[in-house]
Coordinates of C-alpha atoms and ligand atoms in Angstrom, one line a residue:
X1 CA 109.7 124.3 98.2
X2 CA 109.5 121.6 100.8
X3 CA 112.6 121.1 102.9
X4 CA 113.8 117.7 103.8
X5 CA 114.4 117.9 107.6
X6 CA 116.1 114.6 108.1
X7 CA 116.6 111.6 106.1
X8 CA 117.2 107.8 107.4
X9 CA 117.7 104.6 105.7
X10 CA 115.4 101.9 107.1
X11 CA 116.4 99.0 105.1
X12 CA 117.6 97.9 101.7
X13 CA 116.7 100.7 99.4
X14 CA 114.0 102.0 102.0
X15 CA 114.2 105.6 103.1
X16 CA 112.4 107.6 105.7
X17 CA 112.2 111.7 104.9
X18 CA 110.9 113.9 107.4
X19 CA 109.5 117.0 105.3
X20 CA 108.7 120.5 106.3
X21 CA 105.1 120.9 105.5
X22 CA 102.9 122.5 108.2
X23 CA 99.7 122.8 106.2
X24 CA 99.7 119.0 105.5
X25 CA 100.8 118.2 109.0
X26 CA 97.7 120.2 110.4
X27 CA 95.2 118.2 108.4
X28 CA 96.6 114.7 108.2
X29 CA 94.7 111.7 109.3
X30 CA 95.7 107.8 109.1
X31 CA 95.3 106.4 105.7
X32 CA 96.0 109.6 103.8
X33 CA 98.7 110.3 101.2
X34 CA 100.5 113.0 99.4
X35 CA 101.4 113.5 95.8
X36 CA 105.1 114.7 95.4
X37 CA 107.2 116.2 92.6
X38 CA 111.0 116.4 93.1
X39 CA 111.3 119.5 90.6
X40 CA 109.2 121.2 88.1
X41 CA 109.9 118.6 85.3
X42 CA 109.6 115.5 87.7
X43 CA 106.8 113.2 87.6
X44 CA 104.0 113.1 90.4
X45 CA 104.1 110.1 92.8
X46 CA 101.8 109.3 95.8
X47 CA 103.5 108.3 99.0
X48 CA 101.6 107.5 102.2
X49 CA 101.6 109.9 105.1
X50 CA 103.4 107.6 107.6
X51 CA 103.5 110.0 110.5
X52 CA 102.9 113.6 111.1
X53 CA 103.8 116.2 114.0
X54 CA 101.2 118.9 113.9
X55 CA 103.1 121.2 116.4
X56 CA 106.6 120.9 114.7
X57 CA 104.7 121.1 111.1
X58 CA 106.6 118.1 109.8
X59 CA 105.2 115.0 108.0
X60 CA 107.0 111.6 107.5
X61 CA 107.1 109.5 104.2
X62 CA 108.9 106.2 103.7
X63 CA 109.6 104.9 100.2
X64 CA 111.1 101.9 98.5
X65 CA 113.4 102.8 95.5
X66 CA 111.2 101.4 92.8
X67 CA 112.0 103.1 89.7
X68 CA 113.2 106.5 88.4
X69 CA 111.4 108.9 90.7
X70 CA 112.0 107.0 94.1
X71 CA 115.6 106.4 92.9
X72 CA 116.0 110.0 92.3
X73 CA 114.4 111.0 95.6
X74 CA 116.8 108.5 97.4
X75 CA 119.6 110.7 96.3
X76 CA 118.5 113.8 98.0
X77 CA 120.0 114.8 101.5
X78 CA 118.8 116.6 104.5
X79 CA 118.5 120.2 103.9
X80 CA 117.5 119.7 100.1
X81 CA 113.9 120.5 98.9
X82 CA 111.5 119.1 96.7
X83 CA 109.1 121.2 94.5
X84 CA 105.6 119.9 95.5
X85 CA 104.3 118.2 98.5
X86 CA 100.4 118.1 98.0
X87 CA 98.2 116.9 100.5
X88 CA 96.4 115.5 102.6
X89 CA 94.9 113.5 99.7
X90 CA 92.3 110.7 99.6
X91 CA 89.5 109.6 102.2
X92 CA 91.1 108.8 105.6
X93 CA 91.0 105.2 106.8
X94 CA 87.6 104.5 108.6
X95 CA 88.4 104.4 112.4
X96 CA 85.7 103.0 114.6
X97 CA 85.4 100.7 117.7
X98 CA 85.2 97.6 115.7
X99 CA 86.4 95.0 118.4
X100 CA 89.4 92.8 117.5
X101 CA 91.1 94.1 114.1
X102 CA 94.0 92.5 112.6
X103 CA 96.4 94.9 110.7
X104 CA 98.6 93.0 108.0
X105 CA 101.5 95.0 106.6
X106 CA 103.7 93.8 103.7
X107 CA 107.0 95.5 102.9
X108 CA 106.6 99.3 102.7
X109 CA 102.8 98.7 103.7
X110 CA 104.3 99.0 107.3
X111 CA 104.6 102.9 106.8
X112 CA 100.8 103.0 106.1
X113 CA 99.5 100.5 108.8
X114 CA 101.2 102.0 111.7
X115 CA 99.1 105.2 111.7
X116 CA 96.0 103.2 111.1
X117 CA 96.7 100.9 113.9
X118 CA 97.7 103.7 116.3
X119 CA 94.3 105.2 115.7
X120 CA 92.5 102.1 116.2
X121 CA 94.1 101.3 119.3
X122 CA 93.5 104.7 120.7
X123 CA 89.8 104.1 119.8
X124 CA 89.7 101.0 122.0
X125 CA 90.1 98.0 119.6
X126 CA 92.1 95.1 120.3
X127 CA 94.9 95.4 117.6
X128 CA 96.8 92.2 116.5
X129 CA 99.4 93.2 113.9
X130 CA 101.1 90.9 111.4
X131 CA 104.2 92.4 109.8
X132 CA 106.0 90.6 106.9
X133 CA 108.8 91.2 104.4
X134 CA 110.7 89.2 102.0
X135 CA 113.8 89.3 104.0
X136 CA 115.3 90.7 107.2
X137 CA 117.0 93.6 105.2
X138 CA 113.6 94.8 104.2
X139 CA 111.8 95.0 107.7
X140 CA 111.4 98.2 109.3
X141 CA 109.2 99.8 112.1
X142 CA 108.9 96.5 114.0
X143 CA 109.2 98.5 117.6
X144 CA 106.7 101.2 116.3
X145 CA 104.2 98.7 115.2
X146 CA 104.7 96.9 118.5
X147 CA 103.9 99.9 120.4
X148 CA 100.5 100.4 118.7
X149 CA 99.5 96.8 118.9
X150 CA 98.4 94.2 121.5
X151 CA 100.1 91.5 119.6
X152 CA 102.6 91.6 116.9
X153 CA 103.6 88.7 114.7
X154 CA 106.7 89.1 112.4
X155 CA 107.4 86.9 109.2
X156 CA 109.9 86.9 106.5
X157 CA 109.6 84.7 103.3
X158 CA 113.1 83.6 103.5
X159 CA 113.1 83.0 107.4
X160 CA 115.9 85.5 108.0
X161 CA 113.8 86.9 110.9
X162 CA 110.6 86.1 112.9
X163 CA 108.7 83.3 111.6
X164 CA 109.4 81.8 108.2
X165 CA 106.8 82.3 105.7
X166 CA 104.1 84.8 104.4
X167 CA 101.7 86.9 106.2
X168 CA 98.5 85.0 105.0
X169 CA 99.8 81.9 107.1
X170 CA 99.2 83.4 110.8
X171 CA 96.3 85.4 109.4
X172 CA 94.6 82.1 108.5
X173 CA 95.6 80.5 111.8
X174 CA 94.2 83.5 113.8
X175 CA 90.8 83.0 111.9
X176 CA 90.8 79.3 112.4
X177 CA 91.7 79.7 116.2
X178 CA 88.4 80.7 117.0
X179 CA 89.6 84.1 118.0
X180 CA 86.8 86.6 117.3
X181 CA 88.2 88.9 114.6
X182 CA 85.9 91.6 113.4
X183 CA 87.9 93.4 110.7
X184 CA 91.1 92.8 108.9
X185 CA 93.2 95.8 107.2
X186 CA 95.7 94.6 104.7
X187 CA 98.3 97.0 103.0
X188 CA 101.2 96.2 100.9
X189 CA 102.0 94.7 97.5
X190 CA 98.8 94.0 95.5
X191 CA 99.5 90.2 95.4
X192 CA 99.7 90.3 99.1
X193 CA 96.4 92.5 99.5
X194 CA 94.7 90.2 97.3
X195 CA 95.8 87.0 99.1
X196 CA 94.8 88.5 102.2
X197 CA 91.2 89.1 100.9
X198 CA 91.1 85.5 99.6
X199 CA 92.2 84.2 103.0
X200 CA 89.5 86.1 105.0
X201 CA 86.8 85.6 102.5
X202 CA 85.6 82.1 103.6
X203 CA 85.5 83.4 107.2
X204 CA 83.1 86.4 106.1
X205 CA 85.4 88.9 107.8
X206 CA 85.4 92.3 106.4
X207 CA 88.8 93.2 104.9
X208 CA 89.9 96.6 103.9
X209 CA 92.9 97.0 101.6
X210 CA 94.6 100.2 100.5
X211 CA 94.8 100.1 96.7
X212 CA 97.8 101.5 94.7
X213 CA 97.0 102.1 91.2
X214 CA 99.2 104.8 89.1
X215 CA 98.1 108.2 90.1
X216 CA 98.8 111.3 88.5
X217 CA 97.1 114.4 89.9
X218 CA 95.5 112.6 93.0
X219 CA 92.5 114.9 93.0
X220 CA 89.9 112.9 90.5
X221 CA 90.7 114.6 87.5
X222 CA 92.9 112.3 85.2
X223 CA 91.2 109.0 85.6
X224 CA 94.4 107.3 85.6
X225 CA 93.7 105.6 89.1
X226 CA 90.6 103.9 87.8
X227 CA 89.8 100.8 89.6
X228 CA 86.8 98.4 89.9
X229 CA 85.1 97.7 93.1
X230 CA 82.0 95.7 93.4
X231 CA 81.6 96.0 89.6
X232 CA 81.6 99.7 89.8
X233 CA 84.4 102.2 88.6
X234 CA 86.1 104.1 91.3
X235 CA 88.8 106.5 91.4
X236 CA 91.3 105.5 94.1
X237 CA 92.7 108.9 94.9
X238 CA 89.2 110.5 95.7
X239 CA 86.9 107.4 96.6
X240 CA 89.8 105.5 98.4
X241 CA 92.5 104.3 98.6
X242 CA 90.9 102.2 101.0
X243 CA 88.3 99.8 99.6
X244 CA 86.5 96.3 100.5
X245 CA 89.1 93.7 99.4
X246 CA 86.5 91.1 98.6
X247 CA 85.0 93.3 96.1
X248 CA 88.2 94.4 94.2
X249 CA 88.8 93.5 90.6
X250 CA 92.4 92.3 91.3
X251 CA 93.2 91.4 87.8
X252 CA 92.3 94.8 86.3
X253 CA 94.3 96.6 89.0
X254 CA 97.4 94.5 88.3
X255 CA 97.1 95.0 84.4
X256 CA 96.7 98.6 84.7
X257 CA 99.9 98.8 87.2
X258 CA 102.0 97.2 84.4
X259 CA 100.6 99.4 81.7
X260 CA 104.0 101.7 81.4
X261 CA 106.6 99.1 82.4
X262 CA 108.8 99.7 79.2
X263 CA 108.5 103.6 79.5
X264 CA 109.3 103.2 83.5
X265 CA 112.4 100.9 82.6
X266 CA 113.8 103.4 79.9
X267 CA 113.3 106.2 82.4
X268 CA 115.1 104.3 85.4
X269 CA 118.0 103.6 83.0
X270 CA 118.2 107.3 81.8
X271 CA 118.5 108.4 85.5
X272 CA 121.1 105.8 86.5
X273 CA 123.2 106.8 83.6
X274 CA 123.0 110.5 84.3
X275 CA 124.0 109.8 88.0
X276 CA 126.8 107.4 86.6
X277 CA 128.1 110.4 84.4
X278 CA 128.2 112.8 87.5
X279 CA 130.1 110.4 89.7
Ligands
FAD301 C1 97.9 105.9 97.5 C2 99.4 105.4 97.3 C3 100.3 105.6 98.3 C4 101.5 105.2 98.0 N1 102.6 105.2 99.2 C5 103.6 104.6 98.9 C6 104.6 104.6 100.0 O1 104.3 105.2 101.2 N2 105.8 104.3 99.9 C7 106.2 103.7 98.7 O2 107.5 103.2 98.6 N3 105.2 103.6 97.8 C8 104.2 104.0 97.8 N4 103.3 104.0 96.7 C9 103.9 103.5 95.3 C10 104.6 104.6 94.8 O3 103.9 105.9 94.5 C11 105.4 104.0 93.6 O4 106.4 103.0 93.9 C12 106.2 105.0 92.8 O5 105.2 105.9 92.2 C13 107.1 104.5 91.8 O6 107.6 105.4 91.1 P1 109.1 105.3 90.3 O7 109.2 106.4 89.3 O8 110.2 105.3 91.4 O9 109.2 103.9 89.6 P2 108.5 103.5 88.2 O10 109.4 102.6 87.7 O11 107.9 104.6 87.4 O12 107.4 102.5 88.7 C14 107.6 101.4 89.5 C15 106.0 100.7 89.6 O13 105.4 101.6 90.4 C16 104.0 102.0 90.2 N5 103.8 103.6 89.9 C17 104.6 104.2 88.8 N6 104.3 105.4 88.9 C18 103.4 105.6 89.8 C19 102.4 106.5 90.1 N7 102.5 107.7 89.5 N8 101.4 106.4 91.3 C20 101.4 105.2 91.8 N9 102.2 104.1 91.3 C21 103.1 104.2 90.4 C22 103.6 101.1 89.0 O14 103.1 100.0 89.4 C23 105.1 100.7 88.5 O15 105.3 99.6 87.7 C24 101.9 104.3 96.9 C25 101.0 104.4 95.9 C26 99.8 104.9 95.9 C27 98.7 104.7 94.8
FES302 S1 95.1 110.1 90.1 FE1 93.8 111.4 88.8 S2 91.8 110.7 89.0 FE2 92.9 109.6 90.6

């Protein structure tokens, strides 16, 4: 069992859990994820390793309550335990001295981009980060991202904080400004990553995205996380999750993400009713 050492609510339905998992903390690298299971009958879901402390043996994950499992996870308290916490999984993000790198985070993508920005800055890159969310209540880790960036631009769709608008607007302006951008890394909702890739394509700037298809085992065995990149089938859990955004078949990814919408809705309603009965 894996103990929740502490928990914090970062925004509307967004929670941070620090989990006791020394073996994962020892090996974790930026860009990797874990597959968790609340109990032995629970479903497996992937969550990005947002931070880790090798010395204290703990790993930080941040999640948005999106459906049944994340809703159930959000009900757990510090001191509770979860059954499985498997990782680190996936290929770590490619960290090198690229020059100027723009790191774009949308929503809970901030949890994934922060360790990558930190690793890029440590490697000597000039890091410009763009942090965006739908509204102020969904924005978190502004300070953390600022501390690992040379420049930070914050946007909200509704203008409740920072600049009003979506992340692709300052991204396009940076590219048009003549500033030499050597690489863009975009992590967030599928639609946001797709539009970041479409924004950078005319400028020929390599754009890495972290794909989020449905995953089950996370070890390349079930085929559930199949994506198409450059016309070649890849398994996001073992070949990724980072891929060249200009090569991704976005329509296929979006369609596959919607495969179980009816079942997910029924499961969410079931668990909400269970909690309602207990209250
Ligand atoms: C590599 C990777 C890292 C991720 N990291 C984070 C993170 O750090 N924080 C975060 O909030 N979310 C993260 N996600 C998404 C997270 O796994 C889903 O939100 C979660 O599985 C939803 O489960 P649910 O039962 O609560 O909701 P459901 O109602 O079951 O699903 C809601 C939506 O989430 C997606 N989803 C459902 N089941 C899975 C699954 N087993 N694997 C992947 N996606 C699924 C589907 O698109 C679905 O429509 C990550 C996904 C991937 C692939
Ligand atoms: S999650 Fe099963 S192959 Fe990737």
